[in-house]
XYZ file of N, CA, C and O in Angstrom:
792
model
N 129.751 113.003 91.347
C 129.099 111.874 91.999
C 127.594 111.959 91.770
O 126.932 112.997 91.767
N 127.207 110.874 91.603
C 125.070 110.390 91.383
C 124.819 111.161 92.367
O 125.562 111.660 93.212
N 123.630 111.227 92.185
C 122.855 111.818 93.360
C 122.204 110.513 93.919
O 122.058 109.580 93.130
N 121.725 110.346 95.455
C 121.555 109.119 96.002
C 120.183 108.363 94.995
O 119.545 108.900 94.090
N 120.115 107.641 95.281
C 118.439 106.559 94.618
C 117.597 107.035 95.423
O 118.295 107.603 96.263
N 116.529 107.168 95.704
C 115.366 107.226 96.949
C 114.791 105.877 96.708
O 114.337 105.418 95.660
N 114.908 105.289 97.972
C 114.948 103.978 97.906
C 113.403 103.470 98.660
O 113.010 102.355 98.317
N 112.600 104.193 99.588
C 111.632 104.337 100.589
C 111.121 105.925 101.052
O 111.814 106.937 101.157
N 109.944 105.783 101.239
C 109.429 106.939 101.335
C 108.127 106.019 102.531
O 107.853 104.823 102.436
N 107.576 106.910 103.479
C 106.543 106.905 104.500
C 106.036 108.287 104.409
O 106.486 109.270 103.820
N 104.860 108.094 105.227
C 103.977 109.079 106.387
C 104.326 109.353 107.085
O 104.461 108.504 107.966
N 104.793 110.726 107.371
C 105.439 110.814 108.978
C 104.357 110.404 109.860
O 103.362 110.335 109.139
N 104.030 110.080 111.120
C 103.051 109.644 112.134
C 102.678 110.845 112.492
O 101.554 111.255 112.201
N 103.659 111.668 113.251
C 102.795 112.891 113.059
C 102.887 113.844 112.344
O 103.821 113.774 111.545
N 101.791 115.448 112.275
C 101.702 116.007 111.510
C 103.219 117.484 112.171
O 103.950 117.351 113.152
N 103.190 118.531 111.317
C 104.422 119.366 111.585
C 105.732 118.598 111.748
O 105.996 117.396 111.715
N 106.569 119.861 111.962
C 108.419 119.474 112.103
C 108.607 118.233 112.563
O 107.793 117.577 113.213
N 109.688 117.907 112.225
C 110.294 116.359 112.438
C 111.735 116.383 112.942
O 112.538 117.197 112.486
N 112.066 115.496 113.879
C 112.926 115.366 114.211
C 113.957 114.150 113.382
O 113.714 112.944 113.353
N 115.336 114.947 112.640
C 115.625 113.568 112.058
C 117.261 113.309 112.849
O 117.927 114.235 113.312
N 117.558 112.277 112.858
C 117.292 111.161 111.968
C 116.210 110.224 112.334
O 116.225 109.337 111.480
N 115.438 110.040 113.051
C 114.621 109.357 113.269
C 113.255 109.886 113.338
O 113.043 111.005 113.807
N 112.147 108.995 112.811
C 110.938 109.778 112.580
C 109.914 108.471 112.099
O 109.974 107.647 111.186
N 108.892 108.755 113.279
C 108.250 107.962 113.567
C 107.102 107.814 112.280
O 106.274 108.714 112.140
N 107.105 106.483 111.241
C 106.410 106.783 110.168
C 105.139 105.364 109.919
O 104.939 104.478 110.750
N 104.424 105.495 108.556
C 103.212 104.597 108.855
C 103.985 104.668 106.933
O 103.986 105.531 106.055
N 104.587 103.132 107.059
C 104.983 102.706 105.611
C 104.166 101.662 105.107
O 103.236 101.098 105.684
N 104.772 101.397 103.567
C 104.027 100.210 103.200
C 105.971 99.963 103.056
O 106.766 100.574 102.342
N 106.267 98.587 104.268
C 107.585 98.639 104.181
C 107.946 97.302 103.062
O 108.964 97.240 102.371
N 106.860 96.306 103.093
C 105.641 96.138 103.247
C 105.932 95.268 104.635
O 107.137 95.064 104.780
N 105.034 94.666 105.769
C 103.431 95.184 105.691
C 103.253 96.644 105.574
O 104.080 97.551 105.667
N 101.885 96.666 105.332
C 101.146 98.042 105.999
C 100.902 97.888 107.431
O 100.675 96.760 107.867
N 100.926 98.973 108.265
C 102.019 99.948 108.532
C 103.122 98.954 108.612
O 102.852 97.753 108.625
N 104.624 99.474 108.678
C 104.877 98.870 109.505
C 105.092 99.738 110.949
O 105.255 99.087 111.981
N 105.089 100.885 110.988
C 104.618 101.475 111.929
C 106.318 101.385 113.248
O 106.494 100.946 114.384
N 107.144 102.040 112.262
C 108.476 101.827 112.901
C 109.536 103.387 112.845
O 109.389 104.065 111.828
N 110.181 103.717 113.521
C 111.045 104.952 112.912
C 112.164 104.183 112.063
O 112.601 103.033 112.050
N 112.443 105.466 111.301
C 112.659 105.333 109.935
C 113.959 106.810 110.121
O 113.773 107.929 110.599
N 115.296 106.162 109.493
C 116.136 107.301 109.586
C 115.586 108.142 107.861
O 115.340 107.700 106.739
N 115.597 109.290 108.393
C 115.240 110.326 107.342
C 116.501 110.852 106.708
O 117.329 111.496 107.352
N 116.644 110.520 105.242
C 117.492 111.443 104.728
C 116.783 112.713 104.164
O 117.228 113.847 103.987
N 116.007 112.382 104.020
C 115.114 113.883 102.781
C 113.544 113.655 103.635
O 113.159 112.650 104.232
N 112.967 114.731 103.473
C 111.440 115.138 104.044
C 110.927 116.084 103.447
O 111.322 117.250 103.424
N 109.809 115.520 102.817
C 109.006 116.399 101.630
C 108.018 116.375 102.582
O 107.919 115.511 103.454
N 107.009 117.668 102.365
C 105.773 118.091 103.188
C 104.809 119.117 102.457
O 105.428 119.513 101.469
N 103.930 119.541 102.497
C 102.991 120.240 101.810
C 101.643 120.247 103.656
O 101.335 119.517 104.599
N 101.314 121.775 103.020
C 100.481 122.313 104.396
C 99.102 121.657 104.435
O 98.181 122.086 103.740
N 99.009 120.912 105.020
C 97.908 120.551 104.739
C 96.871 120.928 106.002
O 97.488 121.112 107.051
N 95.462 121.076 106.106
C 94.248 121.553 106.910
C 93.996 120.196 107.691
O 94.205 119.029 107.360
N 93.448 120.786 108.900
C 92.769 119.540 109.288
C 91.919 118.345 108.556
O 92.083 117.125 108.564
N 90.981 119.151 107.943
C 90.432 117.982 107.203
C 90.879 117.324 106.361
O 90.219 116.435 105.823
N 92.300 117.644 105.995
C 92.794 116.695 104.841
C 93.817 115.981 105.535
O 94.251 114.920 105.085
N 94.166 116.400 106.422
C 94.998 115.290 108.084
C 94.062 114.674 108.370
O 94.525 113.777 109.074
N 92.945 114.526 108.300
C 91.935 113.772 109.688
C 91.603 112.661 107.933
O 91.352 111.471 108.125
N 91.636 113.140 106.509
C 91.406 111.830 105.444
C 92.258 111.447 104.769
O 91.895 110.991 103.685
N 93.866 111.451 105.101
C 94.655 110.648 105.204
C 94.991 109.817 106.468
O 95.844 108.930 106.448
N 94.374 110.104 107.418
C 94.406 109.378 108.878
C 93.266 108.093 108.551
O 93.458 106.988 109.058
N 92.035 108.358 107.633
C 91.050 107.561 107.434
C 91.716 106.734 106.519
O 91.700 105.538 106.809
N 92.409 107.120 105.293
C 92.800 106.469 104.539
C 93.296 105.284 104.907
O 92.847 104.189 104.567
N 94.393 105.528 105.730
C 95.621 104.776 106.643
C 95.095 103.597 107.669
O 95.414 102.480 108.075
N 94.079 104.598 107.812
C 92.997 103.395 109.157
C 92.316 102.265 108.148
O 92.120 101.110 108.526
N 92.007 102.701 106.926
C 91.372 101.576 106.313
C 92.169 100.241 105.665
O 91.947 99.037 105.796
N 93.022 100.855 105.035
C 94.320 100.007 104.742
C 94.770 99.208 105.371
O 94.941 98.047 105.000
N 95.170 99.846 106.890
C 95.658 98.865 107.879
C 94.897 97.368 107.872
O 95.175 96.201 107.594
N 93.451 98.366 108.486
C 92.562 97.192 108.547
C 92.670 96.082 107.875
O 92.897 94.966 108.341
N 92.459 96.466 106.428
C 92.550 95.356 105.271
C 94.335 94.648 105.550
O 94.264 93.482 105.162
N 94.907 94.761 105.748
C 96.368 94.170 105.601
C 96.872 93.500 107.468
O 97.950 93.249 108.007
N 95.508 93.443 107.882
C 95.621 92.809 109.149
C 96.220 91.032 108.735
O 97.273 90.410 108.874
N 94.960 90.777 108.222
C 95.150 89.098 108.082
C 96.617 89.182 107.419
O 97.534 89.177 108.240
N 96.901 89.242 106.357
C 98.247 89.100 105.228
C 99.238 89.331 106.244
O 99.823 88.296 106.563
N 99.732 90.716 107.054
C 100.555 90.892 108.179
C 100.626 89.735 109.132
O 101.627 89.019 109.093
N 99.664 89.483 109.982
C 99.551 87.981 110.895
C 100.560 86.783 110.112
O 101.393 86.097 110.704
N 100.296 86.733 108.833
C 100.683 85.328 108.191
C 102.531 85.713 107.983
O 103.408 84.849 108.002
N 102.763 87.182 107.797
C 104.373 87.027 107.519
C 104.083 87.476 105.864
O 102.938 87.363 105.426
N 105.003 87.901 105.136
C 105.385 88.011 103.730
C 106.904 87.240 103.505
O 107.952 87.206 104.149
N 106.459 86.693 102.333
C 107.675 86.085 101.798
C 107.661 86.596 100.709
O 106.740 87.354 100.401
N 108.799 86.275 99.754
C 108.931 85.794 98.025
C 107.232 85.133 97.579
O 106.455 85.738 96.840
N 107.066 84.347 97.961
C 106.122 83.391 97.807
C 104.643 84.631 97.566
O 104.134 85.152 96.574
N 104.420 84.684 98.830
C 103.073 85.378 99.229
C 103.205 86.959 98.743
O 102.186 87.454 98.262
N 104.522 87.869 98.847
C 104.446 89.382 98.631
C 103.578 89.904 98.023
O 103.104 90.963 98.435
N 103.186 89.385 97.022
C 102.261 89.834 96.210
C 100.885 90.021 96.526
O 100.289 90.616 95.629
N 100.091 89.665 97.639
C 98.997 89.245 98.284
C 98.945 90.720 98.634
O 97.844 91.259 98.527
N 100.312 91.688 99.169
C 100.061 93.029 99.833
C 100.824 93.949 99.089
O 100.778 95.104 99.511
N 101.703 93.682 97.821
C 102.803 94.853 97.607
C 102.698 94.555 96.105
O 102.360 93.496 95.576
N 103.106 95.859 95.456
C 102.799 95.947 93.716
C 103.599 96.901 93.705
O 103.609 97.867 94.468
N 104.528 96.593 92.559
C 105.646 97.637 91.926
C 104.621 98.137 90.718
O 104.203 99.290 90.827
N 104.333 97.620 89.964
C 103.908 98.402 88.682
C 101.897 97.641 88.531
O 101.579 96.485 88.253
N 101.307 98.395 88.726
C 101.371 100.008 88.885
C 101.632 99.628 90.369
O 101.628 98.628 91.087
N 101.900 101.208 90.457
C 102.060 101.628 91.788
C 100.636 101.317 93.017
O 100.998 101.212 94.189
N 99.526 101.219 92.807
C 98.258 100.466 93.661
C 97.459 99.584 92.517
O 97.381 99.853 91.318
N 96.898 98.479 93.202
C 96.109 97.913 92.152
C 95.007 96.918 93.532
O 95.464 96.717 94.658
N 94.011 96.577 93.233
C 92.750 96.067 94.386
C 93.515 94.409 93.744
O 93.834 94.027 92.618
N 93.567 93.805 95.062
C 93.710 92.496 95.011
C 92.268 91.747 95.132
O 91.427 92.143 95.939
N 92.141 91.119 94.645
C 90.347 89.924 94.152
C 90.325 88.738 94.552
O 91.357 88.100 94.342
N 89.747 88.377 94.906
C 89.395 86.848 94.997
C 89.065 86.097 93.113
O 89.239 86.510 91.967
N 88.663 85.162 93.592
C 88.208 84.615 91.997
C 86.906 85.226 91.403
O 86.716 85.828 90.346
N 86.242 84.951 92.209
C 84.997 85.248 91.967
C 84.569 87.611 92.019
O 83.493 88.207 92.007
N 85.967 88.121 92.067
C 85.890 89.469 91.601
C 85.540 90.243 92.830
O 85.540 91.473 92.785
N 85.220 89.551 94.004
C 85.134 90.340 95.384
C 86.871 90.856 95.883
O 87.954 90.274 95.942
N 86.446 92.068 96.132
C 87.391 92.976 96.251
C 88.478 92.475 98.139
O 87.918 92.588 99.229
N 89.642 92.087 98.025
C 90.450 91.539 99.132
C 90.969 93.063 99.984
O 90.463 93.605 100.967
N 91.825 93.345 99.394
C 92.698 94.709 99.795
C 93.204 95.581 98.478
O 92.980 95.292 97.302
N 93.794 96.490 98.876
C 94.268 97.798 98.007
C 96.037 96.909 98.178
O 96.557 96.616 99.254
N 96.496 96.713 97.111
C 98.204 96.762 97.202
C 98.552 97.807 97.149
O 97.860 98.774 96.830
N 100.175 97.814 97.581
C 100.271 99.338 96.923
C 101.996 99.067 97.218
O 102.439 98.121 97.869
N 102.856 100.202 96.532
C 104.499 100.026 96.588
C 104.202 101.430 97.389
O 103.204 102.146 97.463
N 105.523 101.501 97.956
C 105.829 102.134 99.362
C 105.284 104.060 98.649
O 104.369 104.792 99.028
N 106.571 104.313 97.308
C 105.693 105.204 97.021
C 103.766 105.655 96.655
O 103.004 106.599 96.865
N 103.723 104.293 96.012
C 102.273 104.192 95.924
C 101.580 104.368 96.800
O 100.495 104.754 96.365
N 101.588 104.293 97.983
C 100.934 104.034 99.272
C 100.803 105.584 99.515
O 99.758 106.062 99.959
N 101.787 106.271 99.240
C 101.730 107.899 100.088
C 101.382 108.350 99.119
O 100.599 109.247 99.432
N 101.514 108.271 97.570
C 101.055 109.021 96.582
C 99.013 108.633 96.786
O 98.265 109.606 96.883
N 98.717 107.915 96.803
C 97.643 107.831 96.918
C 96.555 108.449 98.311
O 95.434 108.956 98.277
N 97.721 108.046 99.762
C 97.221 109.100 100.647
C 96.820 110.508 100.586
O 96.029 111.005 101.388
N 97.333 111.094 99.697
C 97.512 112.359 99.524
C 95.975 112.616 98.444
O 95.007 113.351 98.636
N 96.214 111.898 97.578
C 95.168 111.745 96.637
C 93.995 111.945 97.445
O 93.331 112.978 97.360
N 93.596 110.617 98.542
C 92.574 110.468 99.267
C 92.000 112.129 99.916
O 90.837 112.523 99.998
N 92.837 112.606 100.172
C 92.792 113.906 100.580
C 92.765 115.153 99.341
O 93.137 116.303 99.572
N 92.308 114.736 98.144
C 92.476 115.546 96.911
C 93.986 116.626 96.664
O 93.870 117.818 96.380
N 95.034 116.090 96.799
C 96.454 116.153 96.370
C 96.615 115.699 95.348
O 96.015 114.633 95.487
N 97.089 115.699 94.119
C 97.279 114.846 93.293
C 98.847 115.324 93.067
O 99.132 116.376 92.495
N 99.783 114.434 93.578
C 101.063 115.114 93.314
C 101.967 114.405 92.427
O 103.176 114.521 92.632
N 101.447 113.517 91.246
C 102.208 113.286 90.261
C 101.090 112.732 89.364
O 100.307 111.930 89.874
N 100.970 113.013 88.331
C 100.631 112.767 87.140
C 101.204 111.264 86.143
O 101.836 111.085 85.102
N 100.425 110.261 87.383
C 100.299 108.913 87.326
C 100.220 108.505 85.398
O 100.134 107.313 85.102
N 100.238 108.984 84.879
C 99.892 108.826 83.603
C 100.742 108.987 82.744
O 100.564 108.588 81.594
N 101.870 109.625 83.144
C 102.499 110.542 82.441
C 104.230 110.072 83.073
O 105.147 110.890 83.007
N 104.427 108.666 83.653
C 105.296 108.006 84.695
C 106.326 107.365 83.168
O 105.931 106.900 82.099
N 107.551 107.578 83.625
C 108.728 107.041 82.928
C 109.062 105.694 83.190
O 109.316 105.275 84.320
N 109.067 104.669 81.650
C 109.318 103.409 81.520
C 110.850 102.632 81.981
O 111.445 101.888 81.201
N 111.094 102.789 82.663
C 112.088 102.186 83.294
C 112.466 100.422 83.381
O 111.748 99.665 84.034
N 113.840 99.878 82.526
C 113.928 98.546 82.600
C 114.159 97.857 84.398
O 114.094 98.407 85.497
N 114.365 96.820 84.086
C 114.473 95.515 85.309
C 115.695 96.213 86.223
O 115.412 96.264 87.420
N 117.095 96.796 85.834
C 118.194 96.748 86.469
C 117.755 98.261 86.944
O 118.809 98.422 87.560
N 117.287 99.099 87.092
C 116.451 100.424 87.508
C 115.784 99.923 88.683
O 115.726 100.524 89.755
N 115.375 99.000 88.479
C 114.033 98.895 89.286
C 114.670 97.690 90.536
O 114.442 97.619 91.743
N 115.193 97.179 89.991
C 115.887 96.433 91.219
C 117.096 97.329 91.967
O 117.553 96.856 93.008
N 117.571 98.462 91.532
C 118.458 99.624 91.956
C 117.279 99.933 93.625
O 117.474 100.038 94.836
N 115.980 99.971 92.595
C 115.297 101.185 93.343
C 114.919 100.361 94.563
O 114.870 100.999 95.615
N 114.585 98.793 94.631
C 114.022 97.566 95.758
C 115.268 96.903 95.436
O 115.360 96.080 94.524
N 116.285 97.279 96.226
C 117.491 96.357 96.657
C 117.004 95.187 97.575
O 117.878 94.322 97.512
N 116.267 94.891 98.175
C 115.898 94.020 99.108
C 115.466 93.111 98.443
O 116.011 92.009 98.514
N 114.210 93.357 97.494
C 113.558 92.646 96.435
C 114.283 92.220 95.234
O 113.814 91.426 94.419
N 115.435 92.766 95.146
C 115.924 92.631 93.825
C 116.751 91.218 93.285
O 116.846 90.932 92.091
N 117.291 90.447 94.327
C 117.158 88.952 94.336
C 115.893 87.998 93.523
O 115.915 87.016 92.781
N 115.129 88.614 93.934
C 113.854 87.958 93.900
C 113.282 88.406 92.411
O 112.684 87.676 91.620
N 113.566 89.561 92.270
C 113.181 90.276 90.751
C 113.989 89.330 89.613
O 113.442 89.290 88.511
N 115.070 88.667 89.752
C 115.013 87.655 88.862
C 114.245 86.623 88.560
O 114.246 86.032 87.480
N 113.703 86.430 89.320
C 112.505 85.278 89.037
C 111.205 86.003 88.358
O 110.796 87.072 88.811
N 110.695 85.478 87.451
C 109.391 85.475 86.668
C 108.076 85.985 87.792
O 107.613 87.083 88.102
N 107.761 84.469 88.214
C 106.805 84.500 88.955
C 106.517 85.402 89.944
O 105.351 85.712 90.189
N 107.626 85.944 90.653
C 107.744 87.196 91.556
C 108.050 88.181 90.956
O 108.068 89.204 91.641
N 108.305 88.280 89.917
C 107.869 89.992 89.103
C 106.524 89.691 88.712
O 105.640 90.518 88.938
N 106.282 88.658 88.182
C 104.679 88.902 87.350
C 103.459 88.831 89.362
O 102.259 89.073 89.489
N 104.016 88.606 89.969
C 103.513 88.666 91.395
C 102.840 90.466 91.254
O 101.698 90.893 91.081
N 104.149 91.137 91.423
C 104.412 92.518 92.096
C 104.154 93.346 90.416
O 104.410 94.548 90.483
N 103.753 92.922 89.161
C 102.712 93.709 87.939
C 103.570 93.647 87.294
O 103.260 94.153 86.215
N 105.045 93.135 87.287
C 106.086 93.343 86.263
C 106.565 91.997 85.483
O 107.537 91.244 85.530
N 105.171 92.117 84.626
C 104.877 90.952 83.069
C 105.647 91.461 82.397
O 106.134 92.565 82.636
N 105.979 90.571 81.164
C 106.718 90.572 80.450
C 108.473 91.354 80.312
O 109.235 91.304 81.278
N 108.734 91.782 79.470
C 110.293 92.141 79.604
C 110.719 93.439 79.938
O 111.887 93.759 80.161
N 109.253 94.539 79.978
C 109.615 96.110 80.254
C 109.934 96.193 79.075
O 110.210 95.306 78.267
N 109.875 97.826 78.925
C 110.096 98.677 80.538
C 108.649 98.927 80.837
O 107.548 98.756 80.314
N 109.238 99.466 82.047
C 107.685 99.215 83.030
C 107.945 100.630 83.654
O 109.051 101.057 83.985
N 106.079 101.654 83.821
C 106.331 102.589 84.328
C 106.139 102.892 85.732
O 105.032 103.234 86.147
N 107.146 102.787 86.487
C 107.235 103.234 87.673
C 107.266 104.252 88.908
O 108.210 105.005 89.144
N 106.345 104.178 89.495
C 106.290 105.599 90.480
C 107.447 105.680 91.418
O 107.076 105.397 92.557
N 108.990 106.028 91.329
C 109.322 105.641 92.303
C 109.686 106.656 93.374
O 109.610 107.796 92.917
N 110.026 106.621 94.549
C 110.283 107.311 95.323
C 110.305 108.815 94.922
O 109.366 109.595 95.081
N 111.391 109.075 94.436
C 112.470 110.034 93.815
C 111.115 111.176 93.350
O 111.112 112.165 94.083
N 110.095 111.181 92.366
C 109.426 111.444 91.954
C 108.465 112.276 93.303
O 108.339 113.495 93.186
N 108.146 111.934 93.917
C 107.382 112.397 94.710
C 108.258 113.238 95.486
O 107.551 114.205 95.769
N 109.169 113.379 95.888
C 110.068 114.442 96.823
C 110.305 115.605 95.145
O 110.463 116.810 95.338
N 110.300 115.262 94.206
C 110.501 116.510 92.845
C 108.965 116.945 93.439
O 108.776 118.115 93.769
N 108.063 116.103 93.537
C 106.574 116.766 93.425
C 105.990 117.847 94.765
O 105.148 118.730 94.931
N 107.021 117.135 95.523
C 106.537 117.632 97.169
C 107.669 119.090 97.759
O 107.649 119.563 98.896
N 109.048 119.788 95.994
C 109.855 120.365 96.260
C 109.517 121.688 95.286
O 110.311 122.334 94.601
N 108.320 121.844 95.424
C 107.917 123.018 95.160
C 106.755 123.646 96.080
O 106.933 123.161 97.197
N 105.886 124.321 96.101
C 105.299 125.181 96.691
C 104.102 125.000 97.187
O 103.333 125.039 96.226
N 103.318 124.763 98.485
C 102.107 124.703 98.653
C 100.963 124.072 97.478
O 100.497 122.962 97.220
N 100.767 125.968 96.754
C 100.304 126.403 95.735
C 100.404 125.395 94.693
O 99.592 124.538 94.348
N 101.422 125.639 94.317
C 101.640 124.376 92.969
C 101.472 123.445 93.265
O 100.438 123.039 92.735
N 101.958 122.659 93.946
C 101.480 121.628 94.497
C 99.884 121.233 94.640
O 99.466 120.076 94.685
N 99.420 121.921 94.676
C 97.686 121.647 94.945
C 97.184 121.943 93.191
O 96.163 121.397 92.774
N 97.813 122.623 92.505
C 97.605 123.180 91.148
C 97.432 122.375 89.987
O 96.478 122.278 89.214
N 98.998 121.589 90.029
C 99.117 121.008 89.150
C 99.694 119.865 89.387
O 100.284 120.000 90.458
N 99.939 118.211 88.745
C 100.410 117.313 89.633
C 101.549 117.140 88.719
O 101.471 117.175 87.491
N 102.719 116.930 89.481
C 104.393 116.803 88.784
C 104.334 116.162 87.551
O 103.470 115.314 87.332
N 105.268 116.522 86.622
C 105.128 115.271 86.080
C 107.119 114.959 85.352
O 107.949 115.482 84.609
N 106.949 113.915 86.134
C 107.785 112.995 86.448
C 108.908 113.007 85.143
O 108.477 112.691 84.034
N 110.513 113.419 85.316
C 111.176 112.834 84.087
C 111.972 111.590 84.246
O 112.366 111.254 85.363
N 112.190 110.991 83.335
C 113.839 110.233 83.199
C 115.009 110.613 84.088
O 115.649 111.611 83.755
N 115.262 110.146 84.849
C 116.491 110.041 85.593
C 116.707 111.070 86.645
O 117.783 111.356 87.170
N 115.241 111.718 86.942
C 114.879 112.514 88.020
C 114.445 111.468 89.526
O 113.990 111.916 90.578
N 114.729 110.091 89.238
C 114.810 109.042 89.922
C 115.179 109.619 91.540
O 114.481 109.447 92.539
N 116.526 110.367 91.448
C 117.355 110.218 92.427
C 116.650 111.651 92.965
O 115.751 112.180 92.312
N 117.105 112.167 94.102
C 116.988 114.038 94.541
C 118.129 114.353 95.820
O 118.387 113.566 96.730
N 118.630 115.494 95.655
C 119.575 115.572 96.490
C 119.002 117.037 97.204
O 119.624 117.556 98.131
């Protein structure tokens, strides 16, 4: 039998042990937060110091902020794109005129970059496996209706026909299933069909 998809990944809310199945988290579900418990199948963690808890807490606080208005209005098909990006995994949303709106980001994107904010670098964004349309709608079952349409892939960065390289879930629990040490060392880097983790 497959090993499951990792389909969503969060922030736990708080820091240390977790109680699962439920666990109080700060996602990009999307909105940002949505600020809901979340049944846990898998929980990746790395030790982190106060000061790198207190600038992923900043991170999180800023984000929110920005994804106040977009949250108020609701997300649809239509609008998603205003707060959420599959490929890449974060990208700054603009006005016309090049003034900076908010940070998008896909659910993994959102925590891979928290971590960052806090000098983590736990995957080697560069170095991400091209994955077609029927992958990627595996990985956003919710979205994946919607991933037939054009306009709502080219919404969420996914132009033209792929493959497209994706950060997804799966990737970051390989990155977060090794050691402190390594982890701070070197940043994962991501294979083919390491998608899933059991």
């Amino acid at each position: 039998m497959a090993a499951p998809f990792v389909k969503h990944v969060g922030l736990a809310q708080l820091a240390g042990g977790q109680a699962v199945p439920n666990i109080e988290v700060i996602d990009m579900g999307p909105p940002l937060p949505s600020g809901r418990l979340m049944h846990a199948d898998i929980i990746g963690s790395v030790d982190l110091t106060a000061d790198e808890q207190q600038k992923i807490r900043n991170f999180i606080d800023r984000h929110e902020n920005e994804h106040l208005a977009i949250k108020a209005l609701g997300l649809t098909p239509a609008n998603i794109g205003q707060a959420y990006c599959i490929c890449p995994h974060a990208i700054a949303l603009t006005e016309a005129d090049g003034r900076y709106v908010r940070m998008r980001f896909s659910c993994s994107g959102f925590v891979f970059e928290a971590y960052r904010f806090a000098n983590i670098h736990l995957i080697d964004e560069q170095r991400l496996p091209a994955v077609d349309l029927s992958m990627i709608q595996e990985a956003y079952p919710v979205l994946s209706p919607f991933l037939n349409r054009p306009v709502v892939r080219d919404a969420l960065g996914l132009s033209g026909d792929g493959p497209w390289p994706i950060m997804f879930c799966g990737y970051l629990f390989h990155a977060l299933d090794r050691s402190s040490q390594q982890i701070r060392q070197t940043p994962h880097v991501a294979q083919p069909g390491r998608e899933q983790f059991t």
